Amino acid sequence: MLEAYVEVMGNIAFGVVCENEAVCASNFGIDEADVLQSFQRMFSLGAMQVATKPSSFAEKAVNEVRNVYEGKGVSQSVPLNLTRFAPYTQRVLRAVSRVPVGYVVSYGGVAQAVGGGARAVGNAMATNCFAPLVPCHRVVTSSLGLGGYGGAGNCGGLRVKFEFLKREKRGYSQPKDVSTEGGLMRVFPVEFVLTKLEKSAIWKHI
DNA sequence: TGCAAACCATAAC
DNA sequence: GTTATGGTTTGCA
């Protein structure tokens, strides 16, 4: 039986779905109903039980979701259960979760590391059930545009993605390579994206 | 800039 | 099998 748990902090709600000490899904939204609704689109109603009193693991997982949301980074201490995804999608998600706070990667950059094409990577992001644990908000277009955001859950929108990136500013100025199971992956300081967006002034309309 | 064609893994049929 | 569908990319006018 899957355990769903949602914690509301002020005007934002964080939620996880857990099973056997692993996270099967995570999300955030405007309130508890919002988050639960997104979970119900991923799992059948009968397979999931909403916990009023969370297991210690669920509590820890929700904490992690909140940390990432607040821009504090990923400790990568909670295991993810990716088995309900296609093998290629799993590779993409694992590669993306290696992008450090303060950096972004392009769809094509991920594709280069895990194989396949940029478009396929975008598809994998769109089905990502682990927002923001798998930081799909750090994946942008090769021209340093935002790309898209908000596939599986209710929490979508480029505005949200933009806010994420602003919180994750760390003042880096040089690109670097991170290693993935497929090979090296080039990541860029999030500032590259932000300065370009602010210059183009398009972000004001998001 | 803007547009069109190539790209690639999935899900649905 | 085949088709439709994207959170893209690249080249060319």
XYZ file of C-alpha atoms (C1' of nucleotides) in Angstrom:
232
model
C 0.000 0.000 0.000
C 1.351 3.388 -1.003
C 1.507 6.019 1.695
C 0.643 9.566 0.682
C 1.498 12.414 3.008
C 1.034 16.146 2.561
C 2.362 18.882 4.797
C 1.082 22.431 4.528
C 3.482 25.263 5.300
C 1.811 28.632 5.074
C 0.404 29.031 1.584
C 2.263 26.119 0.051
C 1.813 22.358 0.400
C 4.471 19.663 -0.018
C 3.623 16.035 -0.578
C 5.185 12.623 -1.120
C 4.025 9.136 -1.995
C 6.159 6.453 -0.375
C 6.455 2.694 -0.398
C 8.998 0.514 1.394
C 11.304 3.343 2.407
C 11.438 4.805 -1.098
C 9.725 7.777 -2.710
C 7.400 6.869 -5.602
C 6.287 10.448 -6.273
C 6.604 13.933 -4.864
C 4.983 17.237 -5.616
C 4.003 20.624 -4.282
C 0.980 22.847 -4.764
C -1.207 25.562 -3.359
C -2.918 23.350 -0.773
C -3.381 19.736 0.325
C -6.204 19.020 -2.103
C -4.127 20.345 -4.956
C -1.232 18.010 -4.204
C -3.436 14.986 -3.536
C -5.229 15.561 -6.801
C -1.956 15.352 -8.684
C -1.101 12.098 -6.903
C -4.464 10.648 -7.827
C -3.673 11.201 -11.459
C -0.525 9.104 -11.064
C -1.856 6.230 -8.954
C -5.173 4.492 -8.739
C -7.260 5.566 -5.796
C -7.293 2.166 -4.126
C -3.530 1.766 -4.220
C -2.905 4.835 -2.116
C -3.689 5.698 1.472
C -3.504 9.226 2.768
C -1.615 9.320 6.059
C -2.720 11.697 8.772
C 0.175 10.466 10.871
C 3.200 10.036 8.614
C 5.858 7.369 8.911
C 9.248 8.726 9.878
C 10.406 8.101 6.349
C 7.551 10.083 4.805
C 8.280 12.910 7.176
C 11.923 12.918 6.165
C 11.001 12.834 2.479
C 8.644 15.801 2.809
C 11.386 17.714 4.561
C 13.640 17.096 1.634
C 10.998 18.306 -0.801
C 10.695 21.505 1.185
C 14.454 21.983 1.264
C 14.683 21.727 -2.487
C 11.742 24.046 -2.931
C 13.365 26.640 -0.727
C 16.545 26.479 -2.778
C 18.625 24.753 -0.134
C 19.723 21.995 -2.452
C 19.309 18.249 -2.590
C 20.933 16.085 0.004
C 20.061 13.042 -2.108
C 19.461 11.114 1.078
C 16.037 9.744 0.201
C 15.930 6.842 -2.271
C 13.649 7.152 -5.280
C 11.638 4.292 -6.716
C 11.869 4.780 -10.487
C 10.697 1.337 -11.518
C 7.380 2.473 -12.907
C 9.211 4.395 -15.633
C 10.713 3.192 -18.900
C 14.452 2.431 -18.704
C 15.429 5.425 -20.782
C 13.317 7.735 -18.654
C 15.035 6.379 -15.562
C 18.441 7.227 -17.011
C 17.283 10.746 -17.776
C 15.879 11.282 -14.293
C 19.033 9.982 -12.651
C 21.214 12.235 -14.791
C 19.086 15.300 -14.078
C 19.202 14.646 -10.351
C 22.976 15.084 -10.550
C 22.720 18.716 -11.625
C 23.993 20.707 -8.614
C 22.186 23.646 -7.039
C 23.140 26.864 -8.778
C 23.570 25.222 -12.165
C 21.343 24.360 -15.117
C 21.718 21.936 -18.013
C 20.205 21.970 -21.498
C 17.876 19.275 -22.813
C 20.507 18.522 -25.407
C 23.198 18.366 -22.747
C 21.324 15.674 -20.898
C 20.734 13.850 -24.166
C 24.438 13.862 -24.897
C 25.171 12.226 -21.559
C 22.450 9.565 -21.484
C 22.002 9.010 -25.227
C 18.943 9.730 -27.339
C 17.802 13.168 -28.394
C 16.903 16.396 -26.715
C 13.270 15.973 -27.518
C 13.155 12.612 -25.809
C 14.662 14.215 -22.717
C 11.886 16.801 -22.756
C 9.387 13.991 -22.851
C 10.955 12.362 -19.834
C 10.760 15.655 -17.949
C 7.114 16.030 -18.811
C 6.333 12.754 -17.103
C 8.506 13.482 -14.092
C 6.571 12.583 -10.966
C 9.332 13.692 -8.651
C 9.064 17.465 -8.666
C 11.115 19.016 -7.264
C 13.211 16.101 -5.915
C 14.412 15.452 -9.441
C 15.221 19.067 -10.321
C 13.615 19.249 -13.745
C 13.410 23.020 -13.231
C 17.181 23.058 -13.846
C 16.746 21.825 -17.416
C 16.525 24.648 -19.965
C 16.837 25.133 -23.714
C 20.213 25.304 -25.420
C 19.652 29.000 -26.130
C 19.325 29.563 -22.357
C 15.564 30.007 -22.513
C 13.308 28.406 -19.932
C 11.826 25.635 -22.027
C 8.740 24.367 -20.256
C 7.598 23.270 -16.843
C 4.755 21.406 -15.237
C 3.948 18.019 -16.651
C 2.709 15.517 -14.136
C 1.450 17.788 -11.385
C -0.520 20.927 -10.752
C 2.497 22.944 -9.807
C 3.460 23.822 -13.337
C 4.123 27.034 -15.079
C 7.186 28.849 -16.274
C 6.704 31.422 -13.550
C 7.302 28.684 -10.970
C 10.370 27.470 -12.821
C 11.712 30.996 -12.970
C 11.199 31.501 -9.230
C 13.010 28.234 -8.534
C 16.037 29.326 -10.488
C 16.155 32.684 -8.758
C 16.195 30.982 -5.359
C 19.052 28.767 -6.466
C 21.430 31.549 -7.457
C 24.837 30.793 -5.982
C 27.029 33.313 -7.762
C 28.873 30.813 -9.952
C 30.410 32.173 -13.131
C 31.970 29.188 -14.894
C 30.384 26.153 -16.556
C 31.599 22.779 -15.392
C 31.188 19.077 -16.089
C 29.462 16.614 -13.802
C 29.768 12.886 -14.252
C 26.748 10.712 -14.919
C 26.475 7.000 -15.525
C 26.491 7.756 -19.241
C 29.380 10.206 -19.304
C 30.209 13.806 -18.577
C 27.433 16.379 -18.637
C 28.107 20.087 -19.087
C 26.219 22.347 -16.663
C 26.008 26.147 -16.641
C 25.604 28.666 -13.811
C 21.941 29.546 -13.342
C 22.987 33.186 -13.679
C 23.477 32.615 -17.404
C 19.780 31.954 -17.795
C 18.582 34.661 -15.415
C 20.598 37.477 -16.931
C 19.518 36.529 -20.406
C 15.853 36.397 -19.384
C 15.960 39.698 -17.580
C 17.636 41.313 -20.522
C 15.017 40.075 -22.942
C 12.292 41.221 -20.537
C 10.092 38.424 -21.723
C 9.969 37.027 -18.207
C 7.734 39.905 -17.143
C 4.931 38.358 -19.094
C 5.254 34.888 -17.652
C 14.676 36.948 -35.516
C 11.449 33.651 -37.312
C 10.194 29.421 -39.510
C 10.531 24.608 -41.069
C 12.348 20.367 -41.042
C 14.876 16.723 -38.506
C 14.921 14.364 -34.107
C 13.740 10.450 -30.625
C 11.443 7.770 -26.993
C 6.586 6.838 -25.401
C 1.870 6.027 -25.133
C -2.196 5.126 -27.367
C -4.610 2.781 -30.954
C 3.165 -2.330 -36.171
C 1.806 2.556 -36.841
C 0.761 7.146 -35.505
C 0.650 11.206 -32.840
C 2.899 13.889 -29.546
C 5.844 16.829 -27.237
C 9.075 20.920 -21.589
C 14.148 20.638 -28.540
C 17.598 21.754 -31.866
C 19.616 23.291 -35.888
C 20.024 25.480 -40.202
C 18.672 28.776 -43.472
C 16.409 32.928 -45.364
